[in-house]
Amino acid sequence: MSVVVEEPAKVVYLTFDDGPSENTDKVLKILKKYDAKATFFVTGNNQKYNDSIRKAEKQGNTIALHTYTHDYATVYSSTEAYFNDLQQISDMVKQITGKAPKYIRFPGGSSNMVSANYSHGIMSKLDSMVHERGYEYFDWNCSSGDAASNSVPAQTIVDNSTNCNYDQIMLLFHDSSPKTSTVEALPAIIENYKSRGYVFKAISDDTPIFHHGVNN
């Protein structure tokens, strides 16, 4: 008689935007300690830490694309500019890991309104164009709030991050040099969700789609 292994019903997808940075290796050590996986939406802005991308991938985490420049005026000036920038970060990651990721996160998320300052209606166009080109984008349904400033207290990040009760949680963090309190907060966040019966997975083809509503 074959044994049916049930998929865990409660999953947290830890996601880190804007890296790599000097904090990436610290995050990786914490993930390894807790046997947790995460997804890193990387940029081309801190290439001296690119070896951390290789380490993250070898550790079983997912490397995804957040744009090369992360400069709103650049990436949202036109659809052509967006895809040129996306190709740059794709090429960089492929050079490091041997793989060209197909998972992306828009700077500001798909619901951002900042893009309207540079190109009216661009998010509505990109929403369909990325899918036509074989990409899938992921927003989030839970935020650590670590983007509020470069000195958000660790306890505030813990409180924000653990205040979500969905069965499937996509949790937004940022991986940049000033975000030391994000690193400090991470163990307590993982322990909290583990105690509530959650497991931690990296984004894969089986991951539920987390989309905000497009506003531009």
Coordinates of N, CA and C in Angstrom, one line a residue:
M1 N 0.8 -1.2 0.0 CA 0.0 0.0 0.0 C 0.9 1.2 0.0
S2 N 0.6 2.2 -0.9 CA 1.5 3.4 -1.0 C 1.1 4.4 0.1
V3 N 2.0 5.1 0.6 CA 1.8 6.1 1.6 C 1.7 7.4 0.9
V4 N 0.6 8.1 1.2 CA 0.4 9.5 0.6 C 0.9 10.5 1.6
V5 N 1.9 11.3 1.1 CA 2.5 12.3 2.0 C 1.8 13.6 1.7
E6 N 1.1 14.1 2.7 CA 0.3 15.4 2.6 C 1.2 16.6 2.6
E7 N 1.0 17.5 1.7 CA 1.7 18.8 1.7 C 1.3 19.6 3.0
P8 N 2.3 20.3 3.6 CA 1.9 21.1 4.7 C 0.9 22.1 4.4
A9 N -0.1 22.3 5.2 CA -1.2 23.2 4.9 C -0.8 24.7 5.2
K10 N 0.2 24.9 6.1 CA 0.6 26.2 6.5 C 2.0 26.5 6.1
V11 N 2.2 27.5 5.2 CA 3.5 27.7 4.6 C 3.8 29.2 4.7
V12 N 5.1 29.5 5.1 CA 5.6 30.9 5.0 C 6.6 31.0 3.9
Y13 N 6.5 31.9 3.0 CA 7.5 32.2 2.0 C 8.3 33.4 2.5
L14 N 9.4 33.3 3.0 CA 10.3 34.4 3.4 C 10.9 35.0 2.1
T15 N 10.7 36.3 1.9 CA 11.3 36.9 0.7 C 12.1 38.1 1.1
F16 N 13.3 38.3 0.4 CA 14.2 39.3 0.7 C 14.5 40.1 -0.6
D17 N 14.1 41.4 -0.6 CA 14.3 42.3 -1.7 C 15.6 43.1 -1.6
D18 N 16.2 43.5 -2.7 CA 17.3 44.5 -2.8 C 18.7 44.0 -2.6
G19 N 18.9 42.7 -2.3 CA 20.2 42.2 -2.0 C 20.9 41.9 -3.3
P20 N 22.1 41.4 -3.2 CA 22.8 40.9 -2.0 C 23.4 42.1 -1.3
S21 N 23.8 41.9 0.0 CA 24.4 42.9 0.8 C 25.3 42.2 1.8
E22 N 25.9 43.0 2.7 CA 26.7 42.4 3.8 C 25.9 41.6 4.8
N23 N 24.6 41.8 4.7 CA 23.7 41.0 5.6 C 23.3 39.7 5.1
T24 N 23.5 39.4 3.8 CA 22.9 38.2 3.1 C 23.5 37.0 3.8
D25 N 24.8 36.9 4.0 CA 25.4 35.8 4.7 C 24.9 35.5 6.1
K26 N 24.6 36.6 6.8 CA 24.0 36.5 8.1 C 22.6 35.9 8.1
V27 N 21.8 36.3 7.1 CA 20.5 35.7 6.9 C 20.6 34.2 6.5
L28 N 21.6 33.9 5.7 CA 21.8 32.5 5.3 C 22.1 31.6 6.5
K29 N 22.9 32.1 7.4 CA 23.3 31.3 8.6 C 22.1 31.0 9.4
I30 N 21.2 32.0 9.5 CA 20.0 31.8 10.3 C 19.1 30.8 9.6
L31 N 18.9 31.0 8.3 CA 18.1 30.0 7.6 C 18.6 28.6 7.7
K32 N 19.9 28.4 7.7 CA 20.5 27.1 7.8 C 20.3 26.5 9.2
K33 N 20.4 27.4 10.2 CA 20.2 26.9 11.6 C 18.8 26.4 11.8
Y34 N 17.8 27.0 11.2 CA 16.4 26.6 11.3 C 15.9 25.7 10.2
D35 N 16.8 25.3 9.3 CA 16.4 24.5 8.2 C 15.2 25.1 7.4
A36 N 15.3 26.4 7.2 CA 14.3 27.2 6.5 C 14.8 27.6 5.2
K37 N 13.9 27.7 4.2 CA 14.3 28.2 2.9 C 13.6 29.6 2.6
A38 N 14.2 30.3 1.7 CA 13.7 31.7 1.4 C 14.0 32.0 0.0
T39 N 13.5 33.1 -0.5 CA 13.6 33.6 -1.8 C 14.3 35.0 -1.8
F40 N 15.3 35.2 -2.6 CA 16.0 36.5 -2.7 C 15.8 37.1 -4.0
F41 N 15.1 38.3 -4.0 CA 14.9 39.1 -5.2 C 16.0 40.0 -5.3
V42 N 17.0 39.7 -6.2 CA 18.2 40.4 -6.2 C 18.3 41.5 -7.2
T43 N 19.3 42.5 -7.0 CA 19.5 43.6 -7.9 C 21.0 43.5 -8.3
G44 N 21.4 44.4 -9.2 CA 22.8 44.5 -9.6 C 23.6 45.6 -8.9
N45 N 23.1 46.1 -7.8 CA 23.6 47.2 -7.1 C 24.8 47.0 -6.1
N46 N 24.9 45.7 -5.7 CA 26.0 45.4 -4.7 C 26.8 44.2 -5.1
Q47 N 27.4 44.3 -6.3 CA 28.0 43.1 -6.9 C 29.2 42.6 -6.1
K48 N 29.8 43.4 -5.2 CA 30.9 42.8 -4.4 C 30.4 41.7 -3.5
Y49 N 29.1 41.6 -3.3 CA 28.5 40.5 -2.5 C 27.9 39.4 -3.3
N50 N 28.1 39.4 -4.6 CA 27.5 38.4 -5.5 C 27.8 37.0 -5.1
D51 N 28.9 36.7 -4.4 CA 29.1 35.4 -4.0 C 28.1 34.9 -3.0
S52 N 27.4 35.8 -2.4 CA 26.3 35.4 -1.5 C 25.1 34.8 -2.2
I53 N 24.9 35.3 -3.5 CA 23.9 34.8 -4.4 C 24.2 33.3 -4.6
R54 N 25.4 33.0 -4.9 CA 25.8 31.6 -5.2 C 25.6 30.7 -3.9
K55 N 26.0 31.3 -2.8 CA 25.8 30.5 -1.5 C 24.3 30.3 -1.3
A56 N 23.5 31.3 -1.5 CA 22.1 31.2 -1.2 C 21.5 30.1 -2.1
E57 N 21.8 30.1 -3.3 CA 21.3 29.1 -4.3 C 21.8 27.7 -3.9
K58 N 23.0 27.5 -3.5 CA 23.5 26.2 -3.2 C 22.9 25.7 -1.9
Q59 N 22.4 26.6 -1.1 CA 21.8 26.2 0.2 C 20.3 25.8 0.0
G60 N 19.9 25.9 -1.2 CA 18.5 25.5 -1.5 C 17.5 26.6 -1.5
N61 N 17.9 27.8 -1.5 CA 17.0 29.0 -1.6 C 16.8 29.3 -3.1
T62 N 15.8 30.1 -3.3 CA 15.5 30.5 -4.7 C 16.0 31.9 -5.0
I63 N 16.7 32.1 -6.1 CA 17.2 33.4 -6.5 C 16.2 33.9 -7.6
A64 N 15.7 35.1 -7.4 CA 14.7 35.7 -8.3 C 15.1 37.1 -8.6
L65 N 14.4 37.7 -9.5 CA 14.8 39.0 -10.1 C 14.0 40.2 -9.6
H66 N 14.8 41.3 -9.2 CA 14.1 42.5 -8.7 C 14.4 43.7 -9.6
T67 N 15.0 43.5 -10.7 CA 15.6 44.5 -11.6 C 17.0 44.8 -11.3
Y68 N 17.8 45.2 -12.3 CA 19.2 45.5 -12.1 C 19.5 46.7 -11.4
T69 N 18.9 47.8 -11.8 CA 19.2 49.1 -11.2 C 18.3 49.5 -10.0
H70 N 17.1 48.9 -9.9 CA 16.1 49.3 -8.9 C 15.8 50.8 -8.9
D71 N 16.0 51.4 -10.0 CA 15.8 52.9 -10.1 C 14.5 53.1 -10.8
Y72 N 13.5 53.6 -10.1 CA 12.1 53.7 -10.6 C 12.1 54.5 -11.9
A73 N 12.8 55.6 -12.0 CA 12.8 56.5 -13.2 C 13.3 55.7 -14.4
T74 N 14.3 54.8 -14.1 CA 14.8 54.0 -15.2 C 13.9 52.9 -15.7
V75 N 13.5 52.0 -14.7 CA 12.8 50.8 -15.1 C 11.4 51.1 -15.5
Y76 N 10.8 52.2 -15.0 CA 9.4 52.5 -15.3 C 9.2 53.6 -16.4
S77 N 10.3 53.9 -17.1 CA 10.2 54.9 -18.1 C 9.5 54.4 -19.4
S78 N 9.6 53.1 -19.6 CA 8.9 52.4 -20.7 C 9.0 50.9 -20.5
T79 N 8.1 50.2 -21.2 CA 8.2 48.7 -21.1 C 9.5 48.2 -21.7
E80 N 10.0 48.9 -22.7 CA 11.3 48.5 -23.3 C 12.5 48.7 -22.3
A81 N 12.4 49.8 -21.6 CA 13.4 50.0 -20.5 C 13.3 49.0 -19.4
Y82 N 12.1 48.6 -19.0 CA 11.9 47.6 -18.0 C 12.6 46.3 -18.4
F83 N 12.3 45.8 -19.6 CA 12.8 44.5 -20.0 C 14.3 44.6 -20.3
N84 N 14.8 45.7 -20.7 CA 16.2 45.8 -20.9 C 16.9 45.6 -19.5
D85 N 16.4 46.3 -18.5 CA 16.9 46.2 -17.2 C 16.8 44.8 -16.6
L86 N 15.6 44.2 -16.8 CA 15.3 42.8 -16.3 C 16.3 41.9 -17.0
Q87 N 16.6 42.1 -18.3 CA 17.6 41.2 -18.9 C 19.0 41.3 -18.3
Q88 N 19.3 42.5 -17.9 CA 20.6 42.7 -17.3 C 20.8 41.9 -16.0
I89 N 19.7 41.9 -15.1 CA 19.8 41.2 -13.9 C 19.7 39.7 -14.1
S90 N 18.9 39.3 -15.1 CA 18.8 37.9 -15.5 C 20.2 37.4 -15.9
D91 N 20.9 38.1 -16.8 CA 22.2 37.7 -17.3 C 23.2 37.6 -16.1
M92 N 23.1 38.6 -15.2 CA 24.0 38.5 -14.0 C 23.8 37.3 -13.2
V93 N 22.6 37.0 -12.9 CA 22.3 35.8 -12.1 C 22.7 34.5 -12.8
K94 N 22.4 34.5 -14.1 CA 22.8 33.3 -14.9 C 24.3 33.1 -14.8
Q95 N 25.1 34.1 -14.9 CA 26.5 34.0 -14.8 C 27.0 33.4 -13.5
I96 N 26.2 33.7 -12.4 CA 26.6 33.3 -11.1 C 26.1 31.9 -10.8
T97 N 24.9 31.6 -11.2 CA 24.3 30.3 -10.8 C 24.1 29.3 -11.9
G98 N 24.2 29.8 -13.2 CA 24.0 29.0 -14.3 C 22.6 28.9 -14.7
K99 N 21.7 29.6 -14.0 CA 20.3 29.6 -14.3 C 19.7 31.0 -14.5
A100 N 18.8 31.2 -15.4 CA 18.1 32.5 -15.6 C 16.8 32.4 -15.0
P101 N 16.6 33.1 -13.8 CA 15.3 32.9 -13.1 C 14.1 33.5 -13.9
K102 N 13.0 32.9 -13.6 CA 11.7 33.3 -14.2 C 10.7 33.9 -13.2
Y103 N 11.2 34.0 -11.9 CA 10.4 34.6 -10.9 C 10.9 36.1 -10.7
I104 N 9.9 37.0 -10.6 CA 10.3 38.4 -10.5 C 9.4 39.1 -9.5
R105 N 9.9 40.2 -9.0 CA 9.1 41.1 -8.2 C 9.4 42.5 -8.7
F106 N 8.3 43.3 -9.0 CA 8.4 44.6 -9.4 C 8.9 45.5 -8.3
P107 N 9.8 46.5 -8.5 CA 10.1 47.5 -7.5 C 8.8 48.2 -7.1
G108 N 8.5 48.2 -5.8 CA 7.3 48.8 -5.3 C 6.1 47.8 -5.4
G109 N 6.2 46.7 -6.0 CA 5.1 45.7 -6.1 C 4.3 46.1 -7.3
S110 N 3.4 45.2 -7.8 CA 2.6 45.5 -9.0 C 1.6 46.6 -8.7
S111 N 1.3 46.9 -7.5 CA 0.3 47.9 -7.2 C 0.9 49.3 -7.0
N112 N 2.2 49.4 -7.2 CA 2.8 50.7 -7.0 C 2.2 51.8 -7.9
M113 N 2.2 53.0 -7.4 CA 1.7 54.2 -8.1 C 2.8 55.1 -8.6
V114 N 4.0 54.9 -8.0 CA 5.2 55.7 -8.4 C 5.5 55.6 -9.9
S115 N 5.2 54.4 -10.5 CA 5.5 54.2 -11.9 C 4.7 55.2 -12.8
A116 N 3.5 55.7 -12.3 CA 2.7 56.6 -13.0 C 3.4 58.0 -13.3
N117 N 4.4 58.3 -12.4 CA 5.2 59.5 -12.6 C 6.0 59.4 -13.8
Y118 N 6.3 58.2 -14.3 CA 7.3 58.1 -15.4 C 6.6 57.5 -16.7
S119 N 5.5 56.7 -16.5 CA 4.8 56.2 -17.7 C 3.4 55.8 -17.3
H120 N 2.4 56.5 -17.8 CA 1.1 56.2 -17.4 C 0.6 54.8 -18.0
G121 N 0.1 54.0 -17.1 CA -0.4 52.7 -17.5 C 0.6 51.6 -17.7
I122 N 1.9 51.9 -17.3 CA 2.9 50.9 -17.6 C 2.7 49.6 -16.8
M123 N 2.2 49.6 -15.6 CA 2.0 48.4 -14.8 C 1.0 47.5 -15.4
S124 N -0.1 48.1 -16.0 CA -1.1 47.3 -16.7 C -0.5 46.6 -17.9
K125 N 0.4 47.3 -18.6 CA 1.1 46.6 -19.7 C 2.0 45.5 -19.3
L126 N 2.8 45.8 -18.2 CA 3.8 44.9 -17.8 C 3.2 43.6 -17.2
D127 N 2.0 43.8 -16.6 CA 1.3 42.7 -16.0 C 1.1 41.6 -17.0
S128 N 0.7 41.9 -18.2 CA 0.5 40.9 -19.2 C 1.8 40.6 -20.0
M129 N 2.7 41.6 -20.2 CA 3.9 41.3 -20.9 C 4.9 40.4 -20.3
V130 N 5.0 40.4 -18.9 CA 5.9 39.5 -18.2 C 5.4 38.1 -18.4
H131 N 4.1 37.9 -18.3 CA 3.6 36.5 -18.5 C 3.8 36.0 -19.9
E132 N 3.6 36.9 -20.9 CA 3.9 36.5 -22.3 C 5.3 36.1 -22.5
R133 N 6.2 36.6 -21.7 CA 7.6 36.3 -21.9 C 8.1 35.2 -20.9
G134 N 7.1 34.6 -20.3 CA 7.4 33.4 -19.5 C 7.8 33.6 -18.0
Y135 N 7.6 34.9 -17.6 CA 7.9 35.2 -16.2 C 6.6 35.1 -15.3
E136 N 6.8 35.0 -14.0 CA 5.7 35.1 -13.0 C 6.2 36.1 -12.0
Y137 N 5.3 37.0 -11.6 CA 5.7 38.0 -10.6 C 5.0 37.6 -9.3
F138 N 5.7 38.0 -8.2 CA 5.1 37.8 -6.8 C 5.1 39.0 -6.0
D139 N 4.0 39.4 -5.5 CA 3.9 40.5 -4.5 C 4.0 39.9 -3.1
W140 N 3.2 40.3 -2.1 CA 3.3 39.8 -0.8 C 1.9 40.1 -0.1
N141 N 1.7 39.3 0.9 CA 0.4 39.5 1.7 C 0.8 39.8 3.2
C142 N 2.0 39.9 3.5 CA 2.5 40.2 4.9 C 3.8 41.0 4.8
S143 N 3.9 42.1 5.5 CA 5.1 42.9 5.4 C 5.8 43.0 6.8
S144 N 7.1 43.0 6.8 CA 7.9 43.2 8.0 C 7.9 44.6 8.4
G145 N 7.6 45.5 7.5 CA 7.7 46.9 7.7 C 9.1 47.5 7.8
D146 N 10.1 46.7 7.4 CA 11.5 47.1 7.6 C 11.8 48.2 6.5
A147 N 10.9 48.5 5.6 CA 11.2 49.5 4.6 C 10.9 50.9 5.1
A148 N 10.3 51.0 6.3 CA 9.8 52.3 6.8 C 11.0 53.2 7.1
S149 N 12.1 52.7 7.5 CA 13.3 53.5 7.7 C 14.5 52.5 7.8
N150 N 15.7 53.0 8.0 CA 16.9 52.2 8.1 C 17.2 51.8 9.5
S151 N 16.3 52.2 10.5 CA 16.5 51.8 11.9 C 15.2 51.4 12.5
V152 N 14.4 50.6 11.9 CA 13.2 50.1 12.5 C 13.6 49.1 13.6
P153 N 13.1 49.3 14.8 CA 13.5 48.4 15.9 C 13.2 46.9 15.6
A154 N 14.1 46.0 16.0 CA 13.9 44.6 15.7 C 12.5 44.1 16.2
Q155 N 12.1 44.5 17.4 CA 10.9 44.1 18.0 C 9.7 44.5 17.1
T156 N 9.8 45.7 16.5 CA 8.7 46.2 15.7 C 8.6 45.3 14.4
I157 N 9.7 44.9 13.9 CA 9.8 44.0 12.7 C 9.2 42.6 13.1
V158 N 9.5 42.1 14.3 CA 9.0 40.8 14.8 C 7.5 41.0 14.9
D159 N 7.0 42.0 15.5 CA 5.5 42.2 15.7 C 4.8 42.3 14.3
N160 N 5.3 43.1 13.4 CA 4.7 43.2 12.1 C 4.7 41.9 11.3
S161 N 5.8 41.2 11.4 CA 6.0 40.0 10.6 C 5.2 38.8 11.1
T162 N 4.9 38.8 12.4 CA 4.1 37.6 13.0 C 2.7 37.9 13.1
N163 N 2.2 39.1 12.7 CA 0.8 39.4 12.8 C 0.0 39.0 11.6
C164 N 0.3 37.9 11.0 CA -0.4 37.4 9.8 C -0.9 36.0 10.1
N165 N -2.1 35.7 9.7 CA -2.8 34.4 10.0 C -3.2 33.7 8.8
Y166 N -2.8 34.0 7.7 CA -3.1 33.2 6.5 C -2.5 31.9 6.5
D167 N -3.1 30.9 5.8 CA -2.4 29.6 5.7 C -1.2 29.7 4.8
Q168 N -1.2 30.6 3.8 CA -0.1 30.8 2.9 C 0.4 32.2 3.0
I169 N 1.5 32.4 3.5 CA 2.0 33.8 3.8 C 3.3 34.1 3.0
M170 N 3.2 35.2 2.2 CA 4.4 35.7 1.5 C 4.9 36.9 2.2
L171 N 6.0 36.8 2.9 CA 6.5 37.8 3.9 C 7.6 38.7 3.3
L172 N 7.4 40.0 3.3 CA 8.4 40.9 2.6 C 9.4 41.4 3.6
F173 N 10.7 41.2 3.3 CA 11.8 41.8 4.0 C 12.7 42.5 3.0
H174 N 13.7 43.2 3.5 CA 14.6 43.9 2.7 C 16.0 43.5 3.1
D175 N 16.9 43.2 2.1 CA 18.3 42.8 2.4 C 19.2 43.8 1.8
S176 N 19.5 44.8 2.6 CA 20.4 45.8 2.3 C 21.3 46.2 3.5
S177 N 22.4 46.8 3.3 CA 23.4 47.0 4.4 C 22.8 47.7 5.7
P178 N 21.8 48.6 5.6 CA 21.3 49.2 6.8 C 20.4 48.3 7.6
K179 N 19.9 47.2 7.0 CA 18.8 46.5 7.6 C 19.3 45.4 8.6
T180 N 20.1 45.9 9.6 CA 20.7 45.0 10.6 C 19.6 44.5 11.5
S181 N 18.6 45.3 11.8 CA 17.5 44.9 12.7 C 16.6 43.8 12.1
T182 N 16.6 43.8 10.8 CA 15.9 42.7 10.1 C 16.6 41.4 10.4
V183 N 17.9 41.4 10.3 CA 18.6 40.2 10.7 C 18.4 39.8 12.1
E184 N 18.4 40.8 13.0 CA 18.2 40.5 14.5 C 16.8 39.9 14.7
A185 N 15.8 40.4 13.9 CA 14.5 39.9 14.2 C 14.2 38.5 13.6
L186 N 14.9 38.1 12.6 CA 14.6 36.9 11.9 C 14.4 35.6 12.7
P187 N 15.3 35.3 13.7 CA 15.2 34.1 14.5 C 13.8 34.1 15.2
A188 N 13.4 35.1 15.8 CA 12.2 35.2 16.6 C 11.0 35.0 15.7
I189 N 11.1 35.5 14.4 CA 10.0 35.4 13.5 C 9.8 33.9 13.0
I190 N 11.0 33.3 12.7 CA 10.9 31.9 12.3 C 10.4 31.0 13.5
E191 N 10.9 31.3 14.7 CA 10.5 30.5 15.8 C 9.0 30.6 16.1
N192 N 8.5 31.8 15.9 CA 7.0 32.1 16.1 C 6.2 31.3 15.1
Y193 N 6.6 31.3 13.9 CA 5.8 30.6 12.9 C 5.9 29.1 13.0
K194 N 7.1 28.6 13.4 CA 7.3 27.2 13.6 C 6.4 26.7 14.7
S195 N 6.3 27.5 15.8 CA 5.5 27.1 16.9 C 4.0 27.1 16.5
R196 N 3.6 27.8 15.5 CA 2.2 27.8 15.0 C 2.0 26.8 13.9
G197 N 3.0 25.9 13.6 CA 2.8 24.8 12.7 C 3.1 25.1 11.2
Y198 N 3.8 26.2 11.0 CA 4.2 26.6 9.6 C 5.5 26.0 9.2
V199 N 5.6 25.8 7.9 CA 6.9 25.4 7.4 C 7.4 26.5 6.5
F200 N 8.7 26.5 6.1 CA 9.3 27.6 5.3 C 9.8 27.1 4.0
K201 N 9.2 27.6 2.9 CA 9.5 27.2 1.6 C 10.0 28.4 0.7
A202 N 10.9 28.0 -0.2 CA 11.3 29.0 -1.3 C 10.3 28.9 -2.4
I203 N 10.2 30.0 -3.1 CA 9.3 30.1 -4.3 C 9.7 29.0 -5.3
S204 N 8.6 28.3 -5.8 CA 8.9 27.3 -6.9 C 7.7 27.4 -7.8
D205 N 7.7 26.5 -8.8 CA 6.5 26.5 -9.7 C 5.2 26.1 -9.1
D206 N 5.3 25.5 -7.9 CA 4.1 25.1 -7.1 C 3.6 26.1 -6.2
T207 N 4.3 27.3 -6.1 CA 3.9 28.3 -5.1 C 2.6 29.0 -5.6
P208 N 1.7 29.3 -4.7 CA 0.5 30.0 -5.0 C 0.9 31.4 -5.5
I209 N 0.1 32.0 -6.4 CA 0.4 33.3 -6.9 C -0.1 34.4 -6.0
F210 N 0.8 35.3 -5.6 CA 0.5 36.4 -4.7 C 0.5 37.7 -5.6
H211 N -0.6 38.2 -6.0 CA -0.7 39.4 -6.8 C -1.5 40.5 -6.1
H212 N -1.0 41.7 -6.1 CA -1.8 42.9 -5.6 C -2.6 43.3 -6.8
G213 N -3.5 44.2 -6.6 CA -4.2 44.8 -7.8 C -3.4 45.9 -8.5
V214 N -3.4 45.9 -9.8 CA -2.6 46.9 -10.5 C -3.3 48.2 -10.5
N215 N -2.6 49.3 -10.2 CA -3.2 50.6 -10.0 C -2.8 51.6 -11.1
N216 N -1.9 51.2 -12.0 CA -1.4 52.1 -13.0 C -1.3 51.4 -14.3

